[in-house]
Amino acid sequence: MSFASQNFSPEIVKALTECGYEKLTPVQQKAIPLARRGHDILANAQTGTGKTAAFALPIVQNILDKPKSSNRHQARAVILAPTRELAAQIAQNIQDYTKYTELKTVAIYGGAKMSSQEKALENGVDILVATPGRLIEHLELKNVSLVNLEFLVFDEADRMLDMGFISAIEKIMSGVTTKPQTMLFSATFSTQMNTLAGQILRQPKRIAISRENVTAETVAHVVYPVEQERKRELLSELIGRKNWKQVLVFVNYKETANELVKELKLDGIKAVLCHGDKAQSARRRALDEFKEGKARVMIATDVAARGLDIQNLPHVVNFDMPFLAEDYVHRIGRTGRAGQKGHAVSFVNREEELTLQQVETLIGQRIYRKELEGYEPKNRDALLDKMHSKSAFKNRKSRMNNPSDSNQGEAERRSRLYRMIRAKNK
Ligand code: AMP
């Protein structure tokens, strides 16, 4: 299905062609026609599926179709996102789609100067992309108004709830008196999310992009079983031996990231860091260096890398397996995007074998195990035998991280634990 066949204006189609978009991705095929008809949408879709264009293009086209000479401080659309990186990226995408139109898109987020954002808002705004806290600040200062709001999007809504934005969202919603068309995108669903969706959406159309679609056939998954203390060497070895040019490496702790960057340096491999201890500007610089190929490796923690768009990334490495199987899907969403070929490599020590099995269940696929000579862990067979015993299987079932898990108490306990770990890791 082409963009031209979706009744988008020629200037939009031209810009999309320049972005390299030819055909609609599955989430776009489902969401765009419904959103163009004015429906509220509740979508289950991850980063990497093309969800930004799925919600942004219908808004852009609807605004173009109904031009209004409203007050320039009155945003017609608001897109809420959990992190500044994601907000900046969404705004950039929309600016790319609308470069041949007069539409004005502004991003406002914390960690950046109020004054430059005030200036941008003074020039007028049609589409506002914002993190919740900073939006409230600008609303209170009357730098922007929502009195004529027609479209509202919650992107990565699960992360917004995880990051404690619920009261900010409620505050924003209490000031919205129009009935905007509302779309909510989330990778996971919880009781709290369903409550929020029930409050803000009116007869939403539901869209689900299956995990099979996310972990596309274009991604080759490989696991290297390895002892924890040999992981650093293995990474250097693989990068050198296979001549990987651009590698995003995920770790669970910022300390691991700091150590790893030093280790790689010793091997002459330039790596940059993206974790919560780094200032916003440093993270941005790291990302730019990585994108431009000045650094071969970027080492990131989940929270800091959340939503970062790095196009056509060839390799993603799970140096540590994530705490939650679902984060595997988030992480490798950075590779094999929108039809490109991708390579997802995971280093798995003994303790991480259970997580690996959860990941395999979640993505419905067994992952190929590759042993590199000299790095094979000892006594792995004995461990696997133990894991496949009846009692281990029972234990595993109760630990499954399945959103439809009927064991709600357990799911909530895990979610609390995960939030604690993330807060610690920020
Ligand atoms: P998103 O899930 O919105 O972060 O998008 C993931 C990546 O896919 C981004 O780099 C987009 O620019 C790209 N993308 C989105 N839609 C398409 C499309 N229809 N064709 C090709 N690339 C796309």
CSV table of C-alpha atoms and ligand atoms in Angstrom, one decimal:
chain,number,residue,atom,x,y,z
A,1,MET,CA,0.0,0.0,0.0
A,2,SER,CA,1.5,3.3,-1.1
A,3,PHE,CA,1.3,6.7,0.6
A,4,ALA,CA,-0.1,8.3,-2.6
A,5,SER,CA,-3.1,5.9,-2.4
A,6,GLN,CA,-3.9,7.2,1.1
A,7,ASN,CA,-5.0,10.6,-0.2
A,8,PHE,CA,-2.1,12.5,1.3
A,9,SER,CA,-1.3,15.9,-0.3
A,10,PRO,CA,1.4,15.8,-3.0
A,11,GLU,CA,3.8,17.9,-0.7
A,12,ILE,CA,3.5,15.2,2.0
A,13,VAL,CA,4.0,12.3,-0.4
A,14,LYS,CA,7.1,14.1,-1.8
A,15,ALA,CA,8.6,14.6,1.6
A,16,LEU,CA,7.9,10.9,2.6
A,17,THR,CA,9.6,9.8,-0.6
A,18,GLU,CA,12.6,11.8,0.4
A,19,CYS,CA,12.5,10.1,3.8
A,20,GLY,CA,12.7,6.8,2.0
A,21,TYR,CA,9.1,5.8,2.8
A,22,GLU,CA,7.5,3.9,-0.1
A,23,LYS,CA,5.0,1.5,1.4
A,24,LEU,CA,3.0,1.7,4.7
A,25,THR,CA,4.3,-0.5,7.6
A,26,PRO,CA,1.7,-2.8,9.2
A,27,VAL,CA,0.8,-0.3,12.0
A,28,GLN,CA,0.4,2.5,9.5
A,29,GLN,CA,-1.8,0.3,7.3
A,30,LYS,CA,-4.1,-0.2,10.3
A,31,ALA,CA,-4.0,3.1,12.0
A,32,ILE,CA,-3.9,5.7,9.2
A,33,PRO,CA,-7.3,4.9,7.6
A,34,LEU,CA,-9.0,4.8,11.1
A,35,ALA,CA,-7.4,8.0,12.3
A,36,ARG,CA,-8.2,9.8,9.0
A,37,ARG,CA,-11.9,9.0,9.7
A,38,GLY,CA,-11.6,10.6,13.1
A,39,HIS,CA,-11.6,7.5,15.4
A,40,ASP,CA,-9.9,7.4,18.7
A,41,ILE,CA,-7.2,4.7,18.7
A,42,LEU,CA,-5.8,2.4,21.3
A,43,ALA,CA,-2.7,0.8,19.7
A,44,ASN,CA,-0.3,-1.9,21.0
A,45,ALA,CA,2.8,-1.1,19.0
A,46,GLN,CA,6.5,-0.7,19.8
A,47,THR,CA,9.2,1.7,18.7
A,48,GLY,CA,10.6,0.6,15.4
A,49,THR,CA,7.2,-0.3,13.8
A,50,GLY,CA,6.7,3.1,12.1
A,51,LYS,CA,4.2,4.2,14.8
A,52,THR,CA,5.3,7.9,14.7
A,53,ALA,CA,4.1,8.3,11.1
A,54,ALA,CA,1.0,6.2,11.9
A,55,PHE,CA,-0.3,8.9,14.3
A,56,ALA,CA,1.4,11.9,12.9
A,57,LEU,CA,0.5,11.7,9.2
A,58,PRO,CA,-3.3,11.6,9.8
A,59,ILE,CA,-3.0,14.6,12.1
A,60,VAL,CA,-0.9,16.5,9.6
A,61,GLN,CA,-3.2,15.8,6.7
A,62,ASN,CA,-6.3,16.7,8.7
A,63,ILE,CA,-4.8,20.0,9.8
A,64,LEU,CA,-3.8,20.7,6.2
A,65,ASP,CA,-7.4,19.8,5.0
A,66,LYS,CA,-9.0,22.3,7.5
A,67,PRO,CA,-6.8,25.3,7.7
A,68,LYS,CA,-7.7,27.7,10.5
A,69,SER,CA,-6.5,31.2,11.2
A,70,SER,CA,-6.5,30.5,14.9
A,71,ASN,CA,-4.4,32.3,17.4
A,72,ARG,CA,-0.8,31.2,16.9
A,73,HIS,CA,-0.3,30.3,20.5
A,74,GLN,CA,-3.2,27.7,20.3
A,75,ALA,CA,-1.8,24.3,19.4
A,76,ARG,CA,-4.1,22.2,17.3
A,77,ALA,CA,-2.4,18.9,18.2
A,78,VAL,CA,-0.4,17.8,21.3
A,79,ILE,CA,1.8,14.7,21.3
A,80,LEU,CA,2.9,13.6,24.7
A,81,ALA,CA,6.0,11.5,25.1
A,82,PRO,CA,7.9,10.2,28.1
A,83,THR,CA,11.5,11.4,27.3
A,84,ARG,CA,13.1,14.4,25.8
A,85,GLU,CA,14.9,12.2,23.3
A,86,LEU,CA,11.7,10.8,22.1
A,87,ALA,CA,9.9,14.2,22.0
A,88,ALA,CA,12.8,15.7,20.0
A,89,GLN,CA,12.8,12.8,17.6
A,90,ILE,CA,9.0,12.8,17.0
A,91,ALA,CA,9.2,16.6,16.3
A,92,GLN,CA,12.0,16.0,13.9
A,93,ASN,CA,10.1,13.3,12.1
A,94,ILE,CA,7.0,15.6,11.7
A,95,GLN,CA,9.2,18.5,10.5
A,96,ASP,CA,10.6,16.1,7.9
A,97,TYR,CA,7.1,15.0,6.8
A,98,THR,CA,5.9,18.6,6.6
A,99,LYS,CA,8.9,20.4,5.1
A,100,TYR,CA,7.0,21.4,2.0
A,101,THR,CA,4.1,22.9,4.0
A,102,GLU,CA,3.6,25.8,6.3
A,103,LEU,CA,2.8,23.7,9.4
A,104,LYS,CA,4.7,24.6,12.6
A,105,THR,CA,5.9,21.8,14.9
A,106,VAL,CA,7.6,22.7,18.2
A,107,ALA,CA,9.2,20.3,20.7
A,108,ILE,CA,9.2,21.3,24.4
A,109,TYR,CA,10.9,19.1,27.0
A,110,GLY,CA,12.7,19.3,30.3
A,111,GLY,CA,16.5,19.6,30.6
A,112,ALA,CA,16.6,22.4,28.0
A,113,LYS,CA,16.3,26.1,28.4
A,114,MET,CA,12.7,27.5,28.8
A,115,SER,CA,13.7,30.7,26.9
A,116,SER,CA,14.6,29.0,23.6
A,117,GLN,CA,11.4,27.0,23.8
A,118,GLU,CA,9.4,30.2,24.6
A,119,LYS,CA,10.9,31.9,21.5
A,120,ALA,CA,9.9,28.9,19.4
A,121,LEU,CA,6.4,29.0,20.7
A,122,GLU,CA,6.1,32.7,20.1
A,123,ASN,CA,6.6,32.1,16.4
A,124,GLY,CA,3.4,30.0,16.4
A,125,VAL,CA,2.6,26.3,16.8
A,126,ASP,CA,0.3,23.9,15.1
A,127,ILE,CA,1.7,20.6,16.4
A,128,LEU,CA,3.3,20.6,19.9
A,129,VAL,CA,5.4,17.6,21.0
A,130,ALA,CA,6.0,17.7,24.7
A,131,THR,CA,7.0,15.8,27.8
A,132,PRO,CA,4.2,16.2,30.4
A,133,GLY,CA,6.1,18.2,33.1
A,134,ARG,CA,7.5,20.8,30.7
A,135,LEU,CA,4.1,21.2,29.0
A,136,ILE,CA,2.5,22.1,32.3
A,137,GLU,CA,5.2,24.7,32.9
A,138,HIS,CA,4.6,26.4,29.6
A,139,LEU,CA,0.8,26.2,30.1
A,140,GLU,CA,1.1,27.9,33.4
A,141,LEU,CA,3.2,30.7,31.9
A,142,LYS,CA,0.6,31.0,29.1
A,143,ASN,CA,3.2,30.4,26.5
A,144,VAL,CA,0.9,28.0,24.8
A,145,SER,CA,-2.8,27.3,25.0
A,146,LEU,CA,-4.9,24.1,24.5
A,147,VAL,CA,-8.3,25.9,24.1
A,148,ASN,CA,-8.5,24.8,20.5
A,149,LEU,CA,-7.0,21.3,20.8
A,150,GLU,CA,-8.2,18.9,18.1
A,151,PHE,CA,-5.8,16.0,18.4
A,152,LEU,CA,-4.1,14.4,21.3
A,153,VAL,CA,-1.5,11.6,21.3
A,154,PHE,CA,0.0,9.6,24.1
A,155,ASP,CA,3.1,8.0,22.8
A,156,GLU,CA,4.8,5.2,24.7
A,157,ALA,CA,2.1,5.6,27.3
A,158,ASP,CA,3.4,2.6,29.4
A,159,ARG,CA,6.7,4.4,29.9
A,160,MET,CA,4.9,7.6,30.9
A,161,LEU,CA,3.0,5.7,33.6
A,162,ASP,CA,6.2,3.9,34.7
A,163,MET,CA,8.0,7.2,35.0
A,164,GLY,CA,5.3,8.5,37.3
A,165,PHE,CA,3.7,11.0,34.9
A,166,ILE,CA,0.1,10.1,35.8
A,167,SER,CA,-0.7,13.1,37.9
A,168,ALA,CA,0.9,15.4,35.3
A,169,ILE,CA,-1.3,13.8,32.6
A,170,GLU,CA,-4.3,14.2,34.8
A,171,LYS,CA,-3.5,17.9,35.3
A,172,ILE,CA,-3.1,18.4,31.6
A,173,MET,CA,-6.3,16.6,30.8
A,174,SER,CA,-8.2,18.7,33.4
A,175,GLY,CA,-7.4,21.8,31.3
A,176,VAL,CA,-8.6,20.2,28.0
A,177,THR,CA,-12.2,21.3,27.4
A,178,THR,CA,-12.5,20.5,23.7
A,179,LYS,CA,-13.0,16.8,22.8
A,180,PRO,CA,-9.9,16.1,20.8
A,181,GLN,CA,-9.4,13.0,18.7
A,182,THR,CA,-7.1,10.9,21.0
A,183,MET,CA,-4.7,8.2,20.2
A,184,LEU,CA,-2.8,6.1,22.7
A,185,PHE,CA,0.2,4.0,21.8
A,186,SER,CA,1.8,1.6,24.2
A,187,ALA,CA,4.0,-1.4,24.0
A,188,THR,CA,2.5,-3.1,27.0
A,189,PHE,CA,-0.8,-3.0,28.9
A,190,SER,CA,-1.4,-3.0,32.6
A,191,THR,CA,-4.4,-2.3,34.9
A,192,GLN,CA,-3.4,1.3,35.3
A,193,MET,CA,-3.0,1.7,31.5
A,194,ASN,CA,-6.5,0.3,30.9
A,195,THR,CA,-7.9,2.7,33.5
A,196,LEU,CA,-6.1,5.6,31.8
A,197,ALA,CA,-7.3,4.5,28.4
A,198,GLY,CA,-10.9,4.2,29.7
A,199,GLN,CA,-10.7,7.8,30.9
A,200,ILE,CA,-9.3,9.5,27.9
A,201,LEU,CA,-10.5,7.5,24.9
A,202,ARG,CA,-14.0,7.5,23.4
A,203,GLN,CA,-15.0,4.2,21.7
A,204,PRO,CA,-11.5,3.6,20.5
A,205,LYS,CA,-10.6,1.3,17.6
A,206,ARG,CA,-8.0,-1.2,18.8
A,207,ILE,CA,-4.9,-2.0,16.9
A,208,ALA,CA,-2.4,-4.6,17.8
A,209,ILE,CA,0.9,-5.1,16.0
A,210,SER,CA,1.9,-8.6,16.9
A,211,ARG,CA,5.4,-9.2,18.3
A,212,GLU,CA,6.2,-11.3,15.2
A,213,ASN,CA,5.8,-8.2,13.2
A,214,VAL,CA,8.1,-6.3,15.6
A,215,THR,CA,10.8,-8.9,15.8
A,216,ALA,CA,10.7,-9.0,12.0
A,217,GLU,CA,12.0,-11.8,9.8
A,218,THR,CA,14.6,-9.3,8.8
A,219,VAL,CA,16.3,-9.6,12.2
A,220,ALA,CA,18.7,-12.5,12.7
A,221,HIS,CA,18.8,-13.4,16.4
A,222,VAL,CA,21.9,-15.0,17.8
A,223,VAL,CA,23.0,-16.0,21.3
A,224,TYR,CA,26.5,-16.5,22.5
A,225,PRO,CA,26.6,-18.5,25.7
A,226,VAL,CA,29.5,-17.1,27.7
A,227,GLU,CA,30.8,-16.6,31.3
A,228,GLN,CA,30.1,-13.2,32.7
A,229,GLU,CA,33.7,-12.3,33.1
A,230,ARG,CA,34.5,-13.1,29.5
A,231,LYS,CA,31.8,-10.9,27.9
A,232,ARG,CA,34.0,-7.9,27.5
A,233,GLU,CA,36.6,-9.8,25.6
A,234,LEU,CA,34.0,-11.5,23.5
A,235,LEU,CA,32.5,-8.2,22.5
A,236,SER,CA,35.9,-6.8,21.4
A,237,GLU,CA,36.7,-10.0,19.6
A,238,LEU,CA,33.4,-10.1,17.6
A,239,ILE,CA,33.6,-6.4,16.7
A,240,GLY,CA,37.2,-6.8,15.4
A,241,ARG,CA,36.9,-10.2,13.8
A,242,LYS,CA,33.6,-9.6,12.1
A,243,ASN,CA,34.4,-5.9,11.4
A,244,TRP,CA,31.2,-4.6,12.8
A,245,LYS,CA,31.0,-0.9,12.0
A,246,GLN,CA,28.0,0.4,14.0
A,247,VAL,CA,27.0,-1.5,17.2
A,248,LEU,CA,24.5,-0.5,19.9
A,249,VAL,CA,25.4,-2.3,23.1
A,250,PHE,CA,22.9,-2.6,25.9
A,251,VAL,CA,24.0,-3.1,29.5
A,252,ASN,CA,21.9,-3.2,32.7
A,253,TYR,CA,24.1,-1.0,34.8
A,254,LYS,CA,25.9,2.3,34.1
A,255,GLU,CA,28.9,1.0,36.0
A,256,THR,CA,29.2,-1.8,33.4
A,257,ALA,CA,28.9,0.8,30.6
A,258,ASN,CA,31.7,2.9,32.1
A,259,GLU,CA,34.0,-0.2,32.4
A,260,LEU,CA,33.2,-1.4,29.0
A,261,VAL,CA,34.0,1.9,27.3
A,262,LYS,CA,37.5,1.7,28.8
A,263,GLU,CA,38.0,-1.9,27.8
A,264,LEU,CA,37.1,-1.2,24.2
A,265,LYS,CA,39.4,1.8,24.2
A,266,LEU,CA,42.3,-0.5,25.1
A,267,ASP,CA,41.4,-2.5,22.0
A,268,GLY,CA,41.4,0.6,19.9
A,269,ILE,CA,37.6,0.7,19.5
A,270,LYS,CA,35.9,4.0,20.0
A,271,ALA,CA,32.8,3.8,22.1
A,272,VAL,CA,30.4,6.5,23.5
A,273,LEU,CA,28.1,6.3,26.5
A,274,CYS,CA,24.4,6.9,26.8
A,275,HIS,CA,23.2,6.5,30.4
A,276,GLY,CA,21.4,8.4,33.0
A,277,ASP,CA,24.5,9.9,34.7
A,278,LYS,CA,25.3,11.7,31.5
A,279,ALA,CA,23.9,15.2,30.9
A,280,GLN,CA,21.4,15.6,28.2
A,281,SER,CA,23.8,17.4,26.0
A,282,ALA,CA,26.5,14.7,26.4
A,283,ARG,CA,24.0,12.0,25.4
A,284,ARG,CA,23.0,14.0,22.4
A,285,ARG,CA,26.6,14.4,21.4
A,286,ALA,CA,27.2,10.7,21.9
A,287,LEU,CA,24.3,9.9,19.7
A,288,ASP,CA,25.4,12.3,17.0
A,289,GLU,CA,29.0,10.8,17.0
A,290,PHE,CA,27.5,7.3,16.8
A,291,LYS,CA,25.2,8.2,14.0
A,292,GLU,CA,27.9,10.0,12.0
A,293,GLY,CA,30.2,7.0,12.4
A,294,LYS,CA,32.7,8.8,14.5
A,295,ALA,CA,32.2,6.2,17.2
A,296,ARG,CA,31.8,2.6,16.3
A,297,VAL,CA,30.0,1.6,19.5
A,298,MET,CA,27.4,3.2,21.7
A,299,ILE,CA,26.9,1.6,25.1
A,300,ALA,CA,23.5,2.3,26.5
A,301,THR,CA,21.2,1.5,29.4
A,302,ASP,CA,17.5,0.9,28.7
A,303,VAL,CA,16.1,4.1,30.2
A,304,ALA,CA,18.6,6.4,28.5
A,305,ALA,CA,18.2,4.7,25.1
A,306,ARG,CA,14.5,4.7,25.3
A,307,GLY,CA,12.9,5.7,22.0
A,308,LEU,CA,16.1,6.8,20.3
A,309,ASP,CA,15.8,6.5,16.6
A,310,ILE,CA,19.0,5.3,15.0
A,311,GLN,CA,18.2,4.4,11.4
A,312,ASN,CA,19.3,1.2,9.7
A,313,LEU,CA,21.3,0.1,12.7
A,314,PRO,CA,23.0,-3.2,11.6
A,315,HIS,CA,23.9,-4.7,15.1
A,316,VAL,CA,22.4,-4.6,18.5
A,317,VAL,CA,24.2,-6.4,21.3
A,318,ASN,CA,22.6,-7.4,24.6
A,319,PHE,CA,25.8,-7.4,26.7
A,320,ASP,CA,23.5,-8.2,29.6
A,321,MET,CA,20.2,-9.8,29.1
A,322,PRO,CA,17.4,-7.3,30.1
A,323,PHE,CA,15.6,-7.8,33.4
A,324,LEU,CA,12.3,-8.2,31.5
A,325,ALA,CA,11.9,-10.2,28.4
A,326,GLU,CA,9.8,-7.4,26.9
A,327,ASP,CA,12.8,-5.2,27.0
A,328,TYR,CA,14.5,-7.5,24.6
A,329,VAL,CA,11.9,-6.6,22.0
A,330,HIS,CA,12.4,-2.9,22.8
A,331,ARG,CA,16.1,-3.2,22.5
A,332,ILE,CA,16.3,-5.1,19.2
A,333,GLY,CA,13.6,-2.8,17.8
A,334,ARG,CA,16.5,-0.6,16.9
A,335,THR,CA,17.7,-3.0,14.3
A,336,GLY,CA,15.9,-4.5,11.2
A,337,ARG,CA,13.6,-1.4,11.2
A,338,ALA,CA,11.0,-1.0,8.5
A,339,GLY,CA,12.3,-3.8,6.4
A,340,GLN,CA,16.1,-3.2,6.8
A,341,LYS,CA,18.3,-6.2,7.7
A,342,GLY,CA,19.2,-6.5,11.3
A,343,HIS,CA,21.4,-8.5,13.6
A,344,ALA,CA,20.5,-9.0,17.3
A,345,VAL,CA,23.2,-10.6,19.4
A,346,SER,CA,22.9,-11.6,23.0
A,347,PHE,CA,25.6,-12.7,25.5
A,348,VAL,CA,24.0,-15.1,27.9
A,349,ASN,CA,25.6,-16.3,31.1
A,350,ARG,CA,24.2,-19.1,33.2
A,351,GLU,CA,21.9,-16.9,35.3
A,352,GLU,CA,20.5,-15.4,32.2
A,353,GLU,CA,19.4,-18.6,30.6
A,354,LEU,CA,16.0,-18.3,32.2
A,355,THR,CA,15.5,-14.8,30.8
A,356,LEU,CA,16.5,-16.2,27.4
A,357,GLN,CA,13.8,-18.8,27.6
A,358,GLN,CA,11.3,-16.1,28.5
A,359,VAL,CA,12.4,-14.1,25.5
A,360,GLU,CA,12.0,-17.1,23.2
A,361,THR,CA,8.5,-17.7,24.5
A,362,LEU,CA,7.7,-14.0,24.0
A,363,ILE,CA,8.9,-13.7,20.5
A,364,GLY,CA,7.7,-17.2,19.6
A,365,GLN,CA,11.0,-18.3,18.2
A,366,ARG,CA,14.0,-20.3,19.3
A,367,ILE,CA,17.2,-18.3,19.1
A,368,TYR,CA,20.2,-19.8,17.5
A,369,ARG,CA,23.1,-20.6,19.9
A,370,LYS,CA,26.5,-20.0,18.6
A,371,GLU,CA,29.6,-20.9,20.6
A,372,LEU,CA,32.8,-19.1,19.9
A,373,GLU,CA,35.8,-21.3,20.5
A,374,GLY,CA,37.6,-20.4,23.7
A,375,TYR,CA,34.5,-18.6,25.1
A,376,GLU,CA,32.2,-21.6,25.8
A,377,PRO,CA,31.0,-21.6,29.4
A,378,LYS,CA,31.9,-24.5,31.6
A,379,ASN,CA,29.3,-27.0,32.8
A,380,ARG,CA,26.6,-25.5,30.7
A,381,ASP,CA,25.0,-28.9,29.9
A,382,ALA,CA,24.6,-29.7,33.5
A,383,LEU,CA,22.9,-26.4,34.1
A,384,LEU,CA,20.5,-26.9,31.1
A,385,ASP,CA,19.6,-30.4,32.5
A,386,LYS,CA,18.7,-28.8,35.8
A,387,MET,CA,16.7,-26.1,34.2
A,388,HIS,CA,14.6,-28.5,32.2
A,389,SER,CA,13.6,-30.4,35.3
A,390,LYS,CA,9.9,-30.3,36.3
A,391,SER,CA,10.4,-28.0,39.3
A,392,ALA,CA,12.4,-25.5,37.3
A,393,PHE,CA,9.7,-25.4,34.7
A,394,LYS,CA,7.0,-24.6,37.3
A,395,ASN,CA,9.2,-21.9,38.7
A,396,ARG,CA,9.7,-20.4,35.2
A,397,LYS,CA,6.0,-20.4,34.5
A,398,SER,CA,5.3,-18.3,37.5
A,399,ARG,CA,8.0,-15.9,36.5
A,400,MET,CA,6.7,-15.4,32.9
A,401,ASN,CA,6.4,-11.8,32.0
A,402,ASN,CA,3.2,-12.1,30.0
A,403,PRO,CA,0.9,-9.0,29.9
A,404,SER,CA,-2.1,-11.3,29.9
A,405,ASP,CA,-0.8,-13.0,33.0
A,406,SER,CA,-3.7,-13.8,35.3
A,407,ASN,CA,-1.2,-13.6,38.2
A,408,GLN,CA,-1.7,-9.9,38.6
A,409,GLY,CA,-0.1,-9.6,42.0
A,410,GLU,CA,3.1,-11.2,40.7
A,411,ALA,CA,3.0,-9.0,37.6
A,412,GLU,CA,2.6,-5.8,39.8
A,413,ARG,CA,5.4,-6.9,42.1
A,414,ARG,CA,7.7,-7.4,39.2
A,415,SER,CA,6.7,-4.1,37.7
A,416,ARG,CA,7.5,-2.3,41.0
A,417,LEU,CA,10.8,-4.1,41.2
A,418,TYR,CA,11.6,-3.1,37.7
A,419,ARG,CA,10.8,0.6,38.4
A,420,MET,CA,13.1,0.5,41.4
A,421,ILE,CA,15.9,-1.0,39.3
A,422,ARG,CA,15.3,1.7,36.6
A,423,ALA,CA,15.3,4.5,39.1
A,424,LYS,CA,18.6,3.2,40.5
A,425,ASN,CA,20.0,3.0,37.0
A,426,LYS,CA,18.9,6.5,35.9
B,1,AMP,P1,9.2,4.6,14.6
B,1,AMP,O1,8.5,3.3,15.1
B,1,AMP,O2,8.1,5.6,14.4
B,1,AMP,O3,10.2,5.0,15.6
B,1,AMP,O4,9.9,4.4,13.2
B,1,AMP,C1,10.9,3.5,13.0
B,1,AMP,C2,11.8,3.8,11.8
B,1,AMP,O5,11.1,3.5,10.6
B,1,AMP,C3,12.1,5.3,11.7
B,1,AMP,O6,13.4,5.4,11.3
B,1,AMP,C4,11.2,5.8,10.6
B,1,AMP,O7,11.7,6.9,9.9
B,1,AMP,C5,11.1,4.5,9.7
B,1,AMP,N1,9.8,4.4,8.9
B,1,AMP,C6,8.6,4.7,9.4
B,1,AMP,N2,7.7,4.4,8.5
B,1,AMP,C7,8.3,4.0,7.4
B,1,AMP,C8,7.9,3.5,6.1
B,1,AMP,N3,6.6,3.5,5.7
B,1,AMP,N4,8.9,3.1,5.2
B,1,AMP,C9,10.2,3.1,5.6
B,1,AMP,N5,10.7,3.6,6.8
B,1,AMP,C10,9.7,4.0,7.7
